mmCIF file of C-alpha atoms and ligand atoms in Angstrom:
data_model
loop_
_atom_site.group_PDB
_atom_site.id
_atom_site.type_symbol
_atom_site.label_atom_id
_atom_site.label_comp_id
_atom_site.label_asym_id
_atom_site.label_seq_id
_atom_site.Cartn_x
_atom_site.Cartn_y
_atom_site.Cartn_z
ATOM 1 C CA UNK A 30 1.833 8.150 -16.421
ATOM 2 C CA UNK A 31 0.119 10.371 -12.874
ATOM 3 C CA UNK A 32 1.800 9.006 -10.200
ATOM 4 C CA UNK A 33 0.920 9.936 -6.819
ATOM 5 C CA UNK A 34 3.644 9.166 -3.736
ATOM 6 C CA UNK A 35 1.693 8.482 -0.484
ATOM 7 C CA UNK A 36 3.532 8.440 2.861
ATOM 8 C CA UNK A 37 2.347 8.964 6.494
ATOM 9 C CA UNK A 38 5.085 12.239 7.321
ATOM 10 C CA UNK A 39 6.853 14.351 5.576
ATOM 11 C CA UNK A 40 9.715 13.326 7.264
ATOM 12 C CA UNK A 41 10.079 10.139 5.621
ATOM 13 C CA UNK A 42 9.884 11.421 2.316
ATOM 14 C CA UNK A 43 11.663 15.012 2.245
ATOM 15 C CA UNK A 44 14.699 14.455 0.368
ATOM 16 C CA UNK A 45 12.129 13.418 -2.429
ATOM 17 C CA UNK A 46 10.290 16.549 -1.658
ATOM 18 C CA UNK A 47 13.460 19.116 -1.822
ATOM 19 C CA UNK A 48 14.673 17.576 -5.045
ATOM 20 C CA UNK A 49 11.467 16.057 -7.046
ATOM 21 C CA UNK A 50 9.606 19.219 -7.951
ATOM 22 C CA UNK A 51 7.011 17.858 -10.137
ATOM 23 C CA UNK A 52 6.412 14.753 -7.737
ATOM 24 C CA UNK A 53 2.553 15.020 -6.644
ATOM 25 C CA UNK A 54 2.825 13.848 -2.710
ATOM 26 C CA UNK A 55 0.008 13.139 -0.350
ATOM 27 C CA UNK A 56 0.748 12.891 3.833
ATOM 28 C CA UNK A 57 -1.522 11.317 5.204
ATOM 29 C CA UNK A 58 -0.185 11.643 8.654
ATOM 30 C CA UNK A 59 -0.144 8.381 10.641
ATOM 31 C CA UNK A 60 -2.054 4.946 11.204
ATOM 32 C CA UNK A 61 -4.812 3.369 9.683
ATOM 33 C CA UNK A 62 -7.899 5.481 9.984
ATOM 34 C CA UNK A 63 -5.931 8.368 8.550
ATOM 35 C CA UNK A 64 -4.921 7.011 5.908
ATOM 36 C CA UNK A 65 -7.865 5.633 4.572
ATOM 37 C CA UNK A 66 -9.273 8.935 4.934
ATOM 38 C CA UNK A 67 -7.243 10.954 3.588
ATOM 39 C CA UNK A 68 -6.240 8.575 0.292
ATOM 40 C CA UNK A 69 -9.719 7.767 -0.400
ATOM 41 C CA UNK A 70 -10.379 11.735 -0.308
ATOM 42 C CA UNK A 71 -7.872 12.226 -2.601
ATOM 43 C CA UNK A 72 -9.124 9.596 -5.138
ATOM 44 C CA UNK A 73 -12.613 11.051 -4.997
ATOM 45 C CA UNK A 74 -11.590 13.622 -7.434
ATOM 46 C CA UNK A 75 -8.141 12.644 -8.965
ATOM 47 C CA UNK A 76 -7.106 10.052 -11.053
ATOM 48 C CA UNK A 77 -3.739 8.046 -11.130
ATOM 49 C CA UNK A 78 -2.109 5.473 -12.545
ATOM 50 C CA UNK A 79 0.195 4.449 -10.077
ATOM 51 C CA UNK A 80 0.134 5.374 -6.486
ATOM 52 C CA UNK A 81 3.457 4.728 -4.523
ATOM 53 C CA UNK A 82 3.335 4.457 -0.023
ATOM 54 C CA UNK A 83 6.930 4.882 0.929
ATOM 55 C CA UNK A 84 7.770 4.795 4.717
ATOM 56 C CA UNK A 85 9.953 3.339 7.238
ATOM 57 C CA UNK A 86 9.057 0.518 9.012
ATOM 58 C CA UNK A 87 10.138 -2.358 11.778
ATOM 59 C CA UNK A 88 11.552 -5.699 10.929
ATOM 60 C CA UNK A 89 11.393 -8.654 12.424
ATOM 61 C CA UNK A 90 14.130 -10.305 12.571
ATOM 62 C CA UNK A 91 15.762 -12.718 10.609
ATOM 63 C CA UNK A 92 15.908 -12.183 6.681
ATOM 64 C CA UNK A 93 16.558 -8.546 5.810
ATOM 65 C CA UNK A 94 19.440 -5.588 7.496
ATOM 66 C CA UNK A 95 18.338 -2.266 8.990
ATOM 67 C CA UNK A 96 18.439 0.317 6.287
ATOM 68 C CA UNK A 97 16.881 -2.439 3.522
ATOM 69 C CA UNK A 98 14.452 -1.204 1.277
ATOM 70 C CA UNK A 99 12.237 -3.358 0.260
ATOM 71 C CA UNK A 100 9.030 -3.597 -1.830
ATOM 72 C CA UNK A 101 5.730 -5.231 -0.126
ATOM 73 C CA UNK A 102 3.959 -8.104 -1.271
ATOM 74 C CA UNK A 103 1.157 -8.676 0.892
ATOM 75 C CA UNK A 104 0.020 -6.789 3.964
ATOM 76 C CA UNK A 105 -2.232 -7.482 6.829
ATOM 77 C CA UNK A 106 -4.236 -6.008 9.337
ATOM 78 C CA UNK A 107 -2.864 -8.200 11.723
ATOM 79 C CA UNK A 108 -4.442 -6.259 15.549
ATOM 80 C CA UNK A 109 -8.037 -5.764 14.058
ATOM 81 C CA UNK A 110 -10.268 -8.485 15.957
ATOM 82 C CA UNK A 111 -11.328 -9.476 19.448
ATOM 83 C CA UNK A 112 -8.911 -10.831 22.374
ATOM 84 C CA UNK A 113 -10.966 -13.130 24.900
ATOM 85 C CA UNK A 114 -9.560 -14.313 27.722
ATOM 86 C CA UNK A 115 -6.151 -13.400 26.608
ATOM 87 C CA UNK A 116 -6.446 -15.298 23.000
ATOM 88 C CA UNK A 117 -6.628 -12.618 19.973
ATOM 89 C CA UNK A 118 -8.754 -13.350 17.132
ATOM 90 C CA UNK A 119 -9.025 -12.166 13.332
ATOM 91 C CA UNK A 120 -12.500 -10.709 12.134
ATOM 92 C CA UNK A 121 -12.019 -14.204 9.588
ATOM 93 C CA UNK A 122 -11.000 -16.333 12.580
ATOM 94 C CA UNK A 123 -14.005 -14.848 14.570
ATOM 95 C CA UNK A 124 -16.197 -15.035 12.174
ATOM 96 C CA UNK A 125 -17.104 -11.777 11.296
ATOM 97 C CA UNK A 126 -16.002 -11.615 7.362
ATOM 98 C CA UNK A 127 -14.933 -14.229 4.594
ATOM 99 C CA UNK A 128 -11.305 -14.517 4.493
ATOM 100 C CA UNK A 129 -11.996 -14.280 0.574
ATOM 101 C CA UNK A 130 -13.977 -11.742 0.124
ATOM 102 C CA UNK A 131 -13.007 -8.594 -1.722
ATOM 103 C CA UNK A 132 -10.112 -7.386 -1.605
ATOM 104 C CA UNK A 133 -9.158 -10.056 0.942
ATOM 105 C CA UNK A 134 -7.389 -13.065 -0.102
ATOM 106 C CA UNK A 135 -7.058 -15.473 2.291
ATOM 107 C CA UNK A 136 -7.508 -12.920 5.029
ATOM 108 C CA UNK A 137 -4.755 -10.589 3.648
ATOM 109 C CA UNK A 138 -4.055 -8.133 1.286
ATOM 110 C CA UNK A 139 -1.334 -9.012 -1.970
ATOM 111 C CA UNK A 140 -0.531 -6.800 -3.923
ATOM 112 C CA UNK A 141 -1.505 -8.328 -7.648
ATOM 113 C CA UNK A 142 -0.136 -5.951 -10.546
ATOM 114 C CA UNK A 143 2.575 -6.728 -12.285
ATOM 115 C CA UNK A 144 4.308 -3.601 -11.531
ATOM 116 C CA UNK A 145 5.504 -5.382 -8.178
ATOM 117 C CA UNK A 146 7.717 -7.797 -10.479
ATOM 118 C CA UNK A 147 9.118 -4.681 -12.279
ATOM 119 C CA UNK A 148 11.006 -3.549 -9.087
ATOM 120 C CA UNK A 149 14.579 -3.992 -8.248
ATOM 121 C CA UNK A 150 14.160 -4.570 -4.556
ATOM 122 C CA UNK A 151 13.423 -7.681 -2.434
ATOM 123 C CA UNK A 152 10.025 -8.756 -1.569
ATOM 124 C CA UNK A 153 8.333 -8.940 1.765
ATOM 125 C CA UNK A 154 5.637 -9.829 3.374
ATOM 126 C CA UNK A 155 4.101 -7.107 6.339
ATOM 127 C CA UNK A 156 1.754 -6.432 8.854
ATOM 128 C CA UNK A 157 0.338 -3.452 9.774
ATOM 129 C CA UNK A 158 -0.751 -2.767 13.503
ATOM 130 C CA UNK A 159 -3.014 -0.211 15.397
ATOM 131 C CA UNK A 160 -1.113 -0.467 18.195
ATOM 132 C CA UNK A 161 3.183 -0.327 18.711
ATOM 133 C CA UNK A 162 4.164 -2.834 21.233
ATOM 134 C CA UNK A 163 7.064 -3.970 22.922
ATOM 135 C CA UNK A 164 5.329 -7.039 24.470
ATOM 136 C CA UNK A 165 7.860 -9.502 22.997
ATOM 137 C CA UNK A 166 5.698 -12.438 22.959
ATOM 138 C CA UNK A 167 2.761 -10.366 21.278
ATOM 139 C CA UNK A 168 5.064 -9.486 18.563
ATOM 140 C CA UNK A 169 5.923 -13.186 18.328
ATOM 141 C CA UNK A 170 2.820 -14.266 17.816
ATOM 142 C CA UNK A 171 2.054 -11.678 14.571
ATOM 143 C CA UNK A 172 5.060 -12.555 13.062
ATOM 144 C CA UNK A 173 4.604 -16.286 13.086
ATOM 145 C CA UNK A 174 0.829 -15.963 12.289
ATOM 146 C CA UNK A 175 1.622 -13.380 9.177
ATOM 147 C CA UNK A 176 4.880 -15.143 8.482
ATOM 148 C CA UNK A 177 5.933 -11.133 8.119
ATOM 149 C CA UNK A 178 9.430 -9.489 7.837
ATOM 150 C CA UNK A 179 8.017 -5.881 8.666
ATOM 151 C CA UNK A 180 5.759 -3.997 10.593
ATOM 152 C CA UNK A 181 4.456 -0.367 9.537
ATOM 153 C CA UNK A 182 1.650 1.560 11.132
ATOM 154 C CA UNK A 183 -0.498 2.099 7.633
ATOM 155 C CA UNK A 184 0.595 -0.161 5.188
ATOM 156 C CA UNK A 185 -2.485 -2.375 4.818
ATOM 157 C CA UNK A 186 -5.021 0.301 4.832
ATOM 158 C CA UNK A 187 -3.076 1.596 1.496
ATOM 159 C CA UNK A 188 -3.752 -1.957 0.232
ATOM 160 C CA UNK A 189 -7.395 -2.132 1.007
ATOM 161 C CA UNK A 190 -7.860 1.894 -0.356
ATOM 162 C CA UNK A 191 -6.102 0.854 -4.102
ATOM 163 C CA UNK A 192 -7.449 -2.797 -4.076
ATOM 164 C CA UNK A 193 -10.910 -1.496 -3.856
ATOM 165 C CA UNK A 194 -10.576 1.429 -6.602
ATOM 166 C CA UNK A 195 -8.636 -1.169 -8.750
ATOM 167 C CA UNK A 196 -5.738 1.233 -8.794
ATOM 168 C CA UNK A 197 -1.741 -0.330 -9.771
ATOM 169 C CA UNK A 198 -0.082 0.665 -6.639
ATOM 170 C CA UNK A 199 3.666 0.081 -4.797
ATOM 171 C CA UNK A 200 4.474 -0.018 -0.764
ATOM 172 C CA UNK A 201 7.852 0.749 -0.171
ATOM 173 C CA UNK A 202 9.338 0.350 2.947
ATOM 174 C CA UNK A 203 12.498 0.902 4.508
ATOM 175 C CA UNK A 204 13.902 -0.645 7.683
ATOM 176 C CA UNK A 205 14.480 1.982 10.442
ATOM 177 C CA UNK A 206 14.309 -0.335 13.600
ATOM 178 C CA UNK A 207 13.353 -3.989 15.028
ATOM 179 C CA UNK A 208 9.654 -4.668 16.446
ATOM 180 C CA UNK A 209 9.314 -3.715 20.062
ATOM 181 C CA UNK A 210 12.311 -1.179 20.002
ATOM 182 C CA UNK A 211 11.088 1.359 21.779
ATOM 183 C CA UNK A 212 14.504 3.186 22.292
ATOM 184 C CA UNK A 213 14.778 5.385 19.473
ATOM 185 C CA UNK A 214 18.710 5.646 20.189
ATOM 186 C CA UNK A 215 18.771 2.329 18.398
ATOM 187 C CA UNK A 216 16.695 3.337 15.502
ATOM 188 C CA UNK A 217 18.088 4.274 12.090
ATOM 189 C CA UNK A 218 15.993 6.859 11.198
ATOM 190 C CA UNK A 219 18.381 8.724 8.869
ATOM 191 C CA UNK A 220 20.147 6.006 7.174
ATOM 192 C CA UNK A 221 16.730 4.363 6.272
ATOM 193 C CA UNK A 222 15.133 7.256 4.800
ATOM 194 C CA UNK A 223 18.159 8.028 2.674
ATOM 195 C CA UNK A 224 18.106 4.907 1.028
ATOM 196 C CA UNK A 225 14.034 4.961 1.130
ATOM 197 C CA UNK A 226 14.455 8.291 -0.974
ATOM 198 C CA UNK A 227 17.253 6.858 -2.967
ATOM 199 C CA UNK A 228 15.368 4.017 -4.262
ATOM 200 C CA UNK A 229 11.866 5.821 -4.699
ATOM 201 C CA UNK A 230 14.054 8.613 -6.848
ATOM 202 C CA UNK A 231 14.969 5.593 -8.706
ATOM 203 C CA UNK A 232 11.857 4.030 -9.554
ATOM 204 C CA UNK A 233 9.934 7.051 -10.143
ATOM 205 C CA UNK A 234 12.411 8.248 -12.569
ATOM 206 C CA UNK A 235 12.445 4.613 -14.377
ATOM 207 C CA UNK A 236 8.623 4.435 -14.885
HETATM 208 O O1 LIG B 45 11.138 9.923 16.853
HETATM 209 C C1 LIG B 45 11.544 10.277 15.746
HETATM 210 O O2 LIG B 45 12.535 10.993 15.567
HETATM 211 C C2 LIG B 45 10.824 9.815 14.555
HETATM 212 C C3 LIG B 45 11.174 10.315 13.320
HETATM 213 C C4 LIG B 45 10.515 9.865 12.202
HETATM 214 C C5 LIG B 45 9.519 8.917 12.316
HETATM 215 C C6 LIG B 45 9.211 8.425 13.573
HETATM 216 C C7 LIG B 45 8.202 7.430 13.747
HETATM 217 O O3 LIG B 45 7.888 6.964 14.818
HETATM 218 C C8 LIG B 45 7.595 6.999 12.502
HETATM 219 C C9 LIG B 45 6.411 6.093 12.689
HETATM 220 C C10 LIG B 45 6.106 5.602 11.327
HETATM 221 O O4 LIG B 45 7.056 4.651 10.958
HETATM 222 C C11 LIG B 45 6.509 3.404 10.773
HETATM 223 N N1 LIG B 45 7.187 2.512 11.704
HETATM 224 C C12 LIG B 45 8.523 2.563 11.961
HETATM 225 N N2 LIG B 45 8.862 1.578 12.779
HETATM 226 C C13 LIG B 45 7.751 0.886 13.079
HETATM 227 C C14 LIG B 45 7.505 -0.258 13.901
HETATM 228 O O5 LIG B 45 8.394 -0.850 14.521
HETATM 229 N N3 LIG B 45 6.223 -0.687 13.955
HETATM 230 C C15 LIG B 45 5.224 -0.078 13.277
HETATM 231 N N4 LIG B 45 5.425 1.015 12.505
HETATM 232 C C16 LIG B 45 6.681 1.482 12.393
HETATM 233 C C17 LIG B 45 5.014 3.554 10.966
HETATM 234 O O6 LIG B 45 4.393 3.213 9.759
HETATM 235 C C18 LIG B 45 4.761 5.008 11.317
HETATM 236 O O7 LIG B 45 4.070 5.706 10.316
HETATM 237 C C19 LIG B 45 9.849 8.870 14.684
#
């Protein structure tokens, strides 16, 4: 099976890269735009059968523990759309595109292969943002709209790139910090990209 492991630094993935030799990687570097680039690049002239977006991310929260790992279900572009008079909305919401149409599904992006179900982790649900913010009641507002656990800076755009080129793909995420934490002092860092690189060793070496 060609597996490719996406992720937007090398930082979040380089315990993979010192020990995983024969691992092909892609960085990306970060946010939307460049990873849509630079993955749909890639897939211009390679062929895989599994691509793999591991990363750190934010939680909101509530359900899961700094340092979880988890595996996403369905991501969102959840700051792409027009604010007016201080009320954000969707592209759908606006008007703009069909909630349903491809590779939307009710304005978001699941991920459908049955690979998902073959992964030891827990499930969540993200969003994926343009913009960081610590405006508290901003952040509010995406997580009750998405209903989402975690916040990253690229996951949906990894959604959209495999949904379209109907490739079996995996986000995994692991929690380095809450929303809005701006103070890096209080971030994990380390301890989530151990066990990020723990688990990816994992499932790469149980495929
Ligand atoms: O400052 C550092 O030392 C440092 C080291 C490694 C990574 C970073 C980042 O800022 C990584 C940004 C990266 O991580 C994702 N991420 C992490 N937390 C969040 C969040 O709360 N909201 C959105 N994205 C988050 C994101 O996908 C970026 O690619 C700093």
């Amino acid at each position: 099976m060609k597996v490719l492991i996406v992720a937007a630094t090398e930082f979040e993935i380089k315990p993979l890269i010192q020990t995983q030799k024969n691992v092909e990687i892609l960085i990306t570097g970060i946010g939307i735009t460049a990873t849509i680039y630079h993955l749909t690049k890639k897939l211009l002239t390679n062929h895989y059968d599994l691509i793999i977006q591991a990363g750190i991310a934010g939680m909101f929260p509530g359900k899961f523990n700094p340092g979880a790992v988890l595996v996403v279900k369905e991501d969102s572009f959840a700051d792409v759309g027009i604010e007016e008079k201080g009320a954000f909305q969707t592209l759908f919401e606006y008007g703009f595109l069909d909630k349903n149409e491809f590779p939307f599904s009710d304005g978001k992006l699941p991920n459908p292969s049955g690979v998902l179900e073959k992964i030891p982790l827990s499930a969540a649900t993200a969003i994926t943002v343009n913009m960081v913010s610590d405006n508290i009641a901003r952040n509010e507002k995406s997580r009750e709209k998405y209903h989402s656990d975690i916040e990253s800076m690229e996951g949906a755009a990894f959604h959209y790139v495999c949904l379209q080129q109907k490739i079996d793909f995996l986000q995994i995420r692991s929690i380095s910090n809450v929303v809005g934490e701006r103070d890096k002092s209080r971030w994990t860092i380390d301890s989530a990209i151990r066990n990020l690189n723990n688990e990816l060793i994992k499932i790469i070496g149980d495929i």
